[in-house]
Coordinates of C-alpha atoms in Angstrom, one line a residue:
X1 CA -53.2 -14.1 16.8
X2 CA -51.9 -12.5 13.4
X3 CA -51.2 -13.9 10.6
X4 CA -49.2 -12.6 7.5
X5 CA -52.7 -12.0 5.6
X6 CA -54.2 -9.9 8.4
X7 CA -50.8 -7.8 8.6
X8 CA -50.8 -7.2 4.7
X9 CA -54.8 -6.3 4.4
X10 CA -54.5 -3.3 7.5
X11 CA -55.6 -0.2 6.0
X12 CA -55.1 3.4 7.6
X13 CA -58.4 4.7 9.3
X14 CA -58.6 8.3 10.9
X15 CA -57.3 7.8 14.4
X16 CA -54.0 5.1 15.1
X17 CA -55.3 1.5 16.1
X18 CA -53.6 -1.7 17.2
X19 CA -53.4 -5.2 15.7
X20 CA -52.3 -7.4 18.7
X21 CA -50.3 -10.6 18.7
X22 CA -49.8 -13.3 21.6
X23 CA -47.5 -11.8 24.6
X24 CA -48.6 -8.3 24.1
X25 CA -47.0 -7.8 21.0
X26 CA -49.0 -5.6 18.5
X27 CA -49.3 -4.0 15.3
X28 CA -49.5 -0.5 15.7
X29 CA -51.2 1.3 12.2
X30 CA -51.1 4.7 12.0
X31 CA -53.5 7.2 9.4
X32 CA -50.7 8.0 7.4
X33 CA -50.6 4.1 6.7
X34 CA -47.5 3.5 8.8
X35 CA -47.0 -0.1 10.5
X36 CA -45.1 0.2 13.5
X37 CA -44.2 -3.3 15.5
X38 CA -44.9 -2.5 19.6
X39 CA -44.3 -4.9 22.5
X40 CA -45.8 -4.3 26.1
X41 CA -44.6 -5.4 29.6
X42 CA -44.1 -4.3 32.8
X43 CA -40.7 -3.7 35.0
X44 CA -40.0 -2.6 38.0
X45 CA -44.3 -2.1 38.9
X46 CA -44.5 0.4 35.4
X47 CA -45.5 -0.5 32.2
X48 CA -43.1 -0.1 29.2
X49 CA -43.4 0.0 25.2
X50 CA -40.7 -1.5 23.7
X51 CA -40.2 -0.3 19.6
X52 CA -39.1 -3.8 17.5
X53 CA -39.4 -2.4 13.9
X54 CA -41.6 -1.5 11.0
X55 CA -43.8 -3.7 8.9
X56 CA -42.5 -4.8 6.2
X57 CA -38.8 -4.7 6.7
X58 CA -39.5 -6.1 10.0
X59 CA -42.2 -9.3 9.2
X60 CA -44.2 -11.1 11.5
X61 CA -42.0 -13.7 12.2
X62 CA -39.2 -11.4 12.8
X63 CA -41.1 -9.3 15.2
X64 CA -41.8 -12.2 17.3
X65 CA -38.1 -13.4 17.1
X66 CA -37.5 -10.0 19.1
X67 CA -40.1 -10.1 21.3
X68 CA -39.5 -13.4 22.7
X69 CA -35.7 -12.1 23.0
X70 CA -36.8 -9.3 25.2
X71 CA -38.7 -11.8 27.1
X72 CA -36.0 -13.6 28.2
X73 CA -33.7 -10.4 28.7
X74 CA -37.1 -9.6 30.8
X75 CA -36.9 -13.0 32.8
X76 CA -33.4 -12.3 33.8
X77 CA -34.5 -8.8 35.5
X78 CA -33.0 -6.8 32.5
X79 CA -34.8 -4.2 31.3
X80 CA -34.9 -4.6 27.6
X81 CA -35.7 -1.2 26.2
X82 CA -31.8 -0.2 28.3
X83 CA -30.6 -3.4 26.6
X84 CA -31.3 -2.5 23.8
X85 CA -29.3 1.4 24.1
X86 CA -26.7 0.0 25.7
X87 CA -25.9 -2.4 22.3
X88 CA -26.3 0.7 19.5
X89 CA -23.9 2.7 22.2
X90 CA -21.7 0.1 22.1
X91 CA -22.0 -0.5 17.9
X92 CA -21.6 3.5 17.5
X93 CA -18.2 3.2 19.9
X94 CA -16.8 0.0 17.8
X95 CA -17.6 1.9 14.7
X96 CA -15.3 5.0 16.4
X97 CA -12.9 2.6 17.4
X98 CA -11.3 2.4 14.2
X99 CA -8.0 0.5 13.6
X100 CA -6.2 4.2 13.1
X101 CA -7.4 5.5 16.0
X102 CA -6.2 2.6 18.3
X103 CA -3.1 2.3 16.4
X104 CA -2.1 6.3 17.2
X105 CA -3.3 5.7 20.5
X106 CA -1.2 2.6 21.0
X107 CA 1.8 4.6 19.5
X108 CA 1.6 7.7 21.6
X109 CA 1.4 5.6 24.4
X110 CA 4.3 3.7 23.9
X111 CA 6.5 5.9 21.5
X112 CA 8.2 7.8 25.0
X113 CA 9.7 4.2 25.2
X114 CA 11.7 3.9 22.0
X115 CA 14.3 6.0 20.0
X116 CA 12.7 9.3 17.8
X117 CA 13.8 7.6 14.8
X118 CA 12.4 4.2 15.7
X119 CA 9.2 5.6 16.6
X120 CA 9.2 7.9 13.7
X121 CA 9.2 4.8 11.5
X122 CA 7.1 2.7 13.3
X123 CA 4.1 5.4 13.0
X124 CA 5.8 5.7 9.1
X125 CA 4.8 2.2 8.3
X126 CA 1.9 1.9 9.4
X127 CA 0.7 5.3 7.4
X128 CA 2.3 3.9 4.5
X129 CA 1.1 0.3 4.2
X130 CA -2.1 -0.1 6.8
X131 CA -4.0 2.9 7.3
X132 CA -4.7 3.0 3.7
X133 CA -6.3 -0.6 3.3
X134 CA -7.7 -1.0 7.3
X135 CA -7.3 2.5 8.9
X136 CA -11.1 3.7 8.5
X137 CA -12.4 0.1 9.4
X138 CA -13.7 -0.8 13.2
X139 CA -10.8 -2.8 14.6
X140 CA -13.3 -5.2 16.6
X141 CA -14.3 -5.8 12.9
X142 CA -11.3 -7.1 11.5
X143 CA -10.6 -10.4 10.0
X144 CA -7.6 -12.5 9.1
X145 CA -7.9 -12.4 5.2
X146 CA -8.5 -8.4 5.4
X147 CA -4.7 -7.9 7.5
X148 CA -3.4 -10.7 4.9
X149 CA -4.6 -8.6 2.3
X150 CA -2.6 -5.6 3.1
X151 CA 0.3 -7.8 4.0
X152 CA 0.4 -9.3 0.4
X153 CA 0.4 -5.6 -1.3
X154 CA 3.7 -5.1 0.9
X155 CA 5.1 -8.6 -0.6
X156 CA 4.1 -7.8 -4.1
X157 CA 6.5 -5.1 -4.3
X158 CA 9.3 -6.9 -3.0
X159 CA 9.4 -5.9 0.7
X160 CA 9.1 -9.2 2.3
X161 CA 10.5 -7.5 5.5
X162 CA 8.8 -4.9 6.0
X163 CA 5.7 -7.2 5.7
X164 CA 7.0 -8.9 8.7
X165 CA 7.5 -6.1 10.5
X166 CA 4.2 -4.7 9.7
X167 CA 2.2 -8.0 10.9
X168 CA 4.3 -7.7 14.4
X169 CA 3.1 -4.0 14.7
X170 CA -0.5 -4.6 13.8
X171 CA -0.4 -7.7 16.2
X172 CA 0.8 -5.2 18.6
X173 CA -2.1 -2.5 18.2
X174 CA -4.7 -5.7 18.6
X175 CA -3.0 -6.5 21.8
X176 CA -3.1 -3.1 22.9
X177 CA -7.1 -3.0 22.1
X178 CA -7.9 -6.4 23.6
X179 CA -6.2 -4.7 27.2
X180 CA -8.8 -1.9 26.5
X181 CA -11.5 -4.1 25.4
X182 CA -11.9 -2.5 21.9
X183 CA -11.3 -6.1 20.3
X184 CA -11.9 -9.6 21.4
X185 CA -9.0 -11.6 19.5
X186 CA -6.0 -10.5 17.5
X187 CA -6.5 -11.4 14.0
X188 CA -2.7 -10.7 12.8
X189 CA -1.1 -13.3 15.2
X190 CA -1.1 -16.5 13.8
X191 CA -0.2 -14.8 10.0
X192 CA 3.8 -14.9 10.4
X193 CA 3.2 -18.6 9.4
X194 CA 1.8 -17.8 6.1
X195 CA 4.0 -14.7 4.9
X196 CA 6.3 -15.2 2.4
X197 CA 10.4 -16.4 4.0
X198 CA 13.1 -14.0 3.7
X199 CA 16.0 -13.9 1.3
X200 CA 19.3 -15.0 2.9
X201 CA 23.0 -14.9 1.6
X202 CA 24.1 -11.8 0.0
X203 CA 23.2 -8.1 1.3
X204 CA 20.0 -7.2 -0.6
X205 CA 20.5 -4.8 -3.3
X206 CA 18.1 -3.9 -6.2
X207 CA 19.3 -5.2 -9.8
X208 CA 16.9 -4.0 -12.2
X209 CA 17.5 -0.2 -13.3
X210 CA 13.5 0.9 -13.7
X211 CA 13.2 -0.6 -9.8
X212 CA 16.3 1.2 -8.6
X213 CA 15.3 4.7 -9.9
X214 CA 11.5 4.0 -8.3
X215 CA 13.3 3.4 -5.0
X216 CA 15.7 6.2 -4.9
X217 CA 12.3 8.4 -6.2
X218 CA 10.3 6.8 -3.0
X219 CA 13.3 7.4 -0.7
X220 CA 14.3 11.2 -1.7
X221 CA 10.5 12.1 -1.5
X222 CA 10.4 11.0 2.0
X223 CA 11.1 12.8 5.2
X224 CA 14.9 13.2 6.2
X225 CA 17.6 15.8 6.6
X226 CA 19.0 17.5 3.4
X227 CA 22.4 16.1 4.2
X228 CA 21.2 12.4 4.2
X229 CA 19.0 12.8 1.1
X230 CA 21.9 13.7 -0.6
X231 CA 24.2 11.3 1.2
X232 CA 21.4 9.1 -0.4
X233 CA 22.0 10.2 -4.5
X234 CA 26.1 11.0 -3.9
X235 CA 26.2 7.1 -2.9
X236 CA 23.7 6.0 -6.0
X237 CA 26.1 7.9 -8.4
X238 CA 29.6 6.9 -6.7
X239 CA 28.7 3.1 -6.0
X240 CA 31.5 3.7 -3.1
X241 CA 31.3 1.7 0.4
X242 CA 29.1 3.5 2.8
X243 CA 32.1 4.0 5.0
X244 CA 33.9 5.6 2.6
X245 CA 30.9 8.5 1.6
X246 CA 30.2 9.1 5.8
X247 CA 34.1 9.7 6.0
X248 CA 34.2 12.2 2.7
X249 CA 36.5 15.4 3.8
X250 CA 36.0 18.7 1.2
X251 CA 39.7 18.4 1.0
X252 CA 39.5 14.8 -0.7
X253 CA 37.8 16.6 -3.8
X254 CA 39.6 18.3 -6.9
X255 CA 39.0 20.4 -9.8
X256 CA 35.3 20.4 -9.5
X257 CA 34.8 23.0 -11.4
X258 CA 36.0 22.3 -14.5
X259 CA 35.6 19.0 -16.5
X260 CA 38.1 16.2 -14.4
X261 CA 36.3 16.2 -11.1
X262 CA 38.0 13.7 -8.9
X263 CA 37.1 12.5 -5.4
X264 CA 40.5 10.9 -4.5
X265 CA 40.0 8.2 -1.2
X266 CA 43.1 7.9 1.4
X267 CA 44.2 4.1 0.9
X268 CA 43.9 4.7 5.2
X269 CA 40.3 4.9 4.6
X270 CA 40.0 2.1 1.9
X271 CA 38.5 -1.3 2.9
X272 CA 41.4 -3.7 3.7
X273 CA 44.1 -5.2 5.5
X274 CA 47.2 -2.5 7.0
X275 CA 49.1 -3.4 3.7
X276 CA 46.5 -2.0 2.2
X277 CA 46.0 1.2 4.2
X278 CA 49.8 1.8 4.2
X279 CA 50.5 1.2 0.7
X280 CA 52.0 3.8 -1.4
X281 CA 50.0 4.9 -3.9
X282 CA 46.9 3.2 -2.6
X283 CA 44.3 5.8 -2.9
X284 CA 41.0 5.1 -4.7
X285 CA 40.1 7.8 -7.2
X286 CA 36.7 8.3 -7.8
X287 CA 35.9 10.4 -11.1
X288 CA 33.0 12.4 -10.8
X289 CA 30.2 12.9 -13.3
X290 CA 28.0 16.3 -14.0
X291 CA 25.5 14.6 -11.8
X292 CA 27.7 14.0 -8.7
X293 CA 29.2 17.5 -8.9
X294 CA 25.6 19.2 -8.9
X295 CA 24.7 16.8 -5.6
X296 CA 27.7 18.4 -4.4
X297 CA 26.7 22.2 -5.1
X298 CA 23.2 21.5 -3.6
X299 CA 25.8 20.4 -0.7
X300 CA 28.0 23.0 -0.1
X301 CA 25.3 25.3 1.8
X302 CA 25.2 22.9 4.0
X303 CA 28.0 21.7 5.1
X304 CA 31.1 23.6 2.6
X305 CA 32.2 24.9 5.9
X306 CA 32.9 21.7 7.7
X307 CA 35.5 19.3 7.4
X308 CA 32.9 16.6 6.3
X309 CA 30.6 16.3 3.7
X310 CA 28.4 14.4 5.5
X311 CA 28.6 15.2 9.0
X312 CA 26.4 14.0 12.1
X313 CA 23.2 16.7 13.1
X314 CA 24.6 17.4 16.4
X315 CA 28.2 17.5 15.9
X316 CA 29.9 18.5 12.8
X317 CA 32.8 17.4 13.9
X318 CA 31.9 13.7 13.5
X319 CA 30.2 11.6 10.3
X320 CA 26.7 11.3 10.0
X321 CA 25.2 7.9 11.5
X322 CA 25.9 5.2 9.7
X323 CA 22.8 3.7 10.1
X324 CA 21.3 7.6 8.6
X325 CA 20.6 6.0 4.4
X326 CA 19.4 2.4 6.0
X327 CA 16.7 3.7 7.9
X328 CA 15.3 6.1 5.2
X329 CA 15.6 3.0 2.7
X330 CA 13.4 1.6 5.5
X331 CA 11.3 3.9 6.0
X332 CA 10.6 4.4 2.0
X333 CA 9.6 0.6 2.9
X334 CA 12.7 -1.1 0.9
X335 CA 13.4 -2.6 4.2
X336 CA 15.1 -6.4 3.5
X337 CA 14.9 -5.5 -0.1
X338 CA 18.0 -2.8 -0.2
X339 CA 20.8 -1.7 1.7
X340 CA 23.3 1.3 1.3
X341 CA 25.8 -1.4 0.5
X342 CA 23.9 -2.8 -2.1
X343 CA 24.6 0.3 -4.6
X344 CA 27.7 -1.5 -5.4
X345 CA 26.1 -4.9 -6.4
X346 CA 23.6 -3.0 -8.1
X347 CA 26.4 -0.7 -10.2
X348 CA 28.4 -4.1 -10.9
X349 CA 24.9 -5.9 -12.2
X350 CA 23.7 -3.3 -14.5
X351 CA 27.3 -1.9 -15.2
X352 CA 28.7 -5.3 -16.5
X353 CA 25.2 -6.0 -18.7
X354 CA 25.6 -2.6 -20.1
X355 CA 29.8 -3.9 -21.1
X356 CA 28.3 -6.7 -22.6
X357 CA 25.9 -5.3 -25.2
X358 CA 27.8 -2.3 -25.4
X359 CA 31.2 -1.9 -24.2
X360 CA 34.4 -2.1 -25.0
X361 CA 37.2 -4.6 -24.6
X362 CA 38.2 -4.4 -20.7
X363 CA 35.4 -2.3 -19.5
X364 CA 34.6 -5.4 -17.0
X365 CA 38.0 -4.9 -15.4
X366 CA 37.8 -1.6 -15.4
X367 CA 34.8 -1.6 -13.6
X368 CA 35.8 -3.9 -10.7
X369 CA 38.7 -1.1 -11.1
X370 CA 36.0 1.7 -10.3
X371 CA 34.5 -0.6 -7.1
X372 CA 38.1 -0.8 -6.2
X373 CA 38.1 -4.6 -6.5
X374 CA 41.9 -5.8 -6.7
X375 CA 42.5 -8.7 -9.4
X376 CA 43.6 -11.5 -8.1
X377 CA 46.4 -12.3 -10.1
X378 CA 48.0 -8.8 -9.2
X379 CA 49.7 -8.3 -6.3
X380 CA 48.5 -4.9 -4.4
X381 CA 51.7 -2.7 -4.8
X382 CA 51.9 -3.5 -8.5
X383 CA 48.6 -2.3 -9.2
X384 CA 47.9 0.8 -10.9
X385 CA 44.9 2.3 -9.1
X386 CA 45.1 5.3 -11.4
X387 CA 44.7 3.0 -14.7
X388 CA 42.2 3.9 -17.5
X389 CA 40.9 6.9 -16.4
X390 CA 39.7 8.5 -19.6
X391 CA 37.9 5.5 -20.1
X392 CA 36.3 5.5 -16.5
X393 CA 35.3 8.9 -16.4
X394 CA 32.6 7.8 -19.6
X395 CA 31.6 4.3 -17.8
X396 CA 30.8 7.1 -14.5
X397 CA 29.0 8.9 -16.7
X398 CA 27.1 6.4 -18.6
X399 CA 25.8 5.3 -14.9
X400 CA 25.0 8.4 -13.7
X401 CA 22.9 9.2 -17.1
X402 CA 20.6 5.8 -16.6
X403 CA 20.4 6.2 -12.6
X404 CA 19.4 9.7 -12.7
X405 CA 16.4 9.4 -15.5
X406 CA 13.5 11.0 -14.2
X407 CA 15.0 11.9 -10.8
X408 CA 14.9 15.6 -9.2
X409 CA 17.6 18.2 -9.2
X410 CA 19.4 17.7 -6.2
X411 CA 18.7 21.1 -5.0
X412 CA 14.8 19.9 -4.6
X413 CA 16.3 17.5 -1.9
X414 CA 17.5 20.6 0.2
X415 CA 13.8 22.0 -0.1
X416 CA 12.0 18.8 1.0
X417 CA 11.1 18.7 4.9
X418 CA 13.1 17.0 7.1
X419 CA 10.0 16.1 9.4
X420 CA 7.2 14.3 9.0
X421 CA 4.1 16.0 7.9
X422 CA 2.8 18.3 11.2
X423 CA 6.4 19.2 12.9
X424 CA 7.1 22.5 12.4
X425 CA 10.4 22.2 14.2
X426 CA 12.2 22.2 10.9
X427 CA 15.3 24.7 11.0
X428 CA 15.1 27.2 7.9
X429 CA 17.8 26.0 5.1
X430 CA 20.9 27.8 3.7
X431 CA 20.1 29.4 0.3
X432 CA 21.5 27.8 -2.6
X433 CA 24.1 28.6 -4.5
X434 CA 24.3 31.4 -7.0
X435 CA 24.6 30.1 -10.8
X436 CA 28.0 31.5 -11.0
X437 CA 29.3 29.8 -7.6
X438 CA 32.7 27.8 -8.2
X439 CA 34.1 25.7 -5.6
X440 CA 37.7 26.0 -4.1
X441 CA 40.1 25.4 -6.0
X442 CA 41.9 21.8 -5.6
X443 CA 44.3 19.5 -7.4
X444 CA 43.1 15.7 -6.9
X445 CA 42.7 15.7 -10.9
X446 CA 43.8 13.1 -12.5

């Protein structure tokens, strides 16, 4: 029998020799001073050497703790030494078997089964806001806490949605993996419980001016067509109803090329009853800014020959989706946290703090004017929709200075690709327009 003494005191000697334990477990020293832990037994009518470690890193204790392992691996007709492969083989696949992997597996398999643009952001989201914290991990690995963890970054930057949605698809991809037996238990179901509630009442809209810029950055730098990124900033600098923007005709717009821009809304397109939409004098006039007119150049390449400003990808004829902005808000991973609609509570928030440090008497009015809110005390054919336009043309202007801080040239938005990263499908673009372009000639001034 050996003891730790005997095991320390072994000393190299010209040719290998064996120190030897109870149950044919030995010490095996070699000249160079190596000590290599060795068990002997015999399967199947041959005698085997199983390999258990090296001394010290492998002590005495230890190596007995493994031989008496093997033993009973032995006692149930295994063979130990193929035990023992068939476990690093099946380390070295968990270790391959990373959450990424499974997760692109588990979306290629399943992606035939849902829309293009639903699978596009499925895969989107999971780029965005897993892959980075758990993609290089082993999924079999994978713990509660470590999923919560990436769940809270997505809640600490307001998306409390998109969280959600991201804990279903990582439940999802666990799922998938236990079917193929890459994972045992799905870490991510029972986490819905602990994720913060969602907001409920109005439609979610971002208030705060250094947020709003960061999201309209995130959003434009992400995949879409040119026509919806721009859809995107025309609808940030007009603060109109998304209806309104998919329904824009080139024919609404006047004297954008000089100083009086005007986008000029049918009251038959206007949000209201059919008093509204028949009433004389009922359009909404939208003054334009130096920012709105240069989305609108970056535009006209693609789209000055239609009828629309915005219309669908596959027939011009027709607007664009009206679900095009919400899903690449979503995708930018605002999901829950802003919707197209919200530019308007977000223009009326910072707008109406601005009027009160800085304004003038009436601005508030005369921006509910600008949202084409109707006073109540005035009845709808005595109100003078045209009203304090001098006067609205600066409050335009003073929003489209703060929103558009830091943000790209619209004609960088054209450039962008329109497919995530590895599609080369994307059709080549129109060339932008020459510095001395001017636009048709109009007269919607006012």
């Amino acid at each position: 029998m050996l003891n730790d003494a005997k095991v320390r005191s072994a000393k190299p000697q010209a040719k290998p020799y064996k120190l030897t334990d109870s149950h044919r477990l030995y010490l095996l020293v070699s000249p160079s001073g190596g000590k290599l832990w060795r068990w002997g037994f015999a399967y199947d009518g041959k005698q085997k050497t199983m390999a258990l470690g090296i001394y010290p890193m492998v002590s005495l204790l230890d190596a007995r703790a493994k031989r008496d392992e093997a033993r009973a691996l032995l006692d149930q007709g295994k063979d130990p030494t193929v035990v023992k492969k068939l476990r690093i083989e099946a380390n070295i696949e968990a270790g391959r078997n990373t959450f990424e992997r499974v997760a692109r597996e588990w979306h290629k398999t399943y992606k035939a089964q849902w829309a293009a643009v639903h699978a596009d952001d499925v895969l989107r989201s999971l780029e965005r806001d897993a892959f980075p914290g758990i993609g290089a991990l082993p999924i079999s690995e994978l713990t509660p806490p470590k999923i919560l963890e990436v769940l809270r970054a997505i809640e600490d930057r307001g998306s409390i949605e998109t969280a959600k949605r991201v804990r279903q698809r990582i439940s999802a991809v666990f799922v998938y993996a236990i079917a193929q037996g890459m994972a045992q238990t799905d870490p991510a179901e029972k986490l819905g419980a602990v994720l913060k509630p969602l907001r409920r009442g109005r439609q979610p809209a971002i208030t705060d001016l250094a947020r709003l810029r960061q999201m309209i950055k995130d959003a434009e730098e992400d995949y879409a067509r040119p026509v919806t990124r721009l859809a995107l900033r025309f609808l940030a600098l007009t603060a109109v109803r998304p209806n309104e923007l998919r329904g824009a005709r080139w024919d609404e717009f006047g004297e954008l090329n000089g100083p009086r821009a005007l986008w000029c809304i049918p009251a038959a397109r206007m949000k209201g009853n059919l008093d509204r939409k028949e009433e004389l004098g009922g359009d909404h006039l939208v003054p334009l800014t130096s920012q709105a007119v240069t989305v609108l150049r970056a535009l006209w390449p693609l789209t000055g020959g239609c009828e629309l400003l915005f219309p669908s990808n596959r027939h011009a004829h027709r607007p664009m989706s009206e679900n095009a902005i919400g899903y690449l808000l979503n995708r930018a991973g605002y999901h829950g946290h802003h919707v197209p609609h919200g530019f308007r509570a977000t223009f009326s928030t910072i707008m109406n703090e601005w009027a009160e440090r800085e304004g003038k008497e009436h601005d508030r009015k005369i921006i509910d004017l600008m949202l084409a809110h109707v006073p109540k005390e005035k009845v709808e054919g005595a109100y003078n929709r045209a009203a304090y336009m001098p006067r609205r043309r600066e409050l335009a202007q003073v929003w489209a200075d703060m929103v558009s801080k830091g943000l790209p040239a619209p004609v960088v938005l054209v450039e962008r690709p329109s497919k995530p990263i590895g599609d080369h499908s994307r059709r080549r673009l129109p060339r932008a327009v020459p510095a001395d372009f001017r636009f048709p000639e109009r007269s919607k001034a006012a």
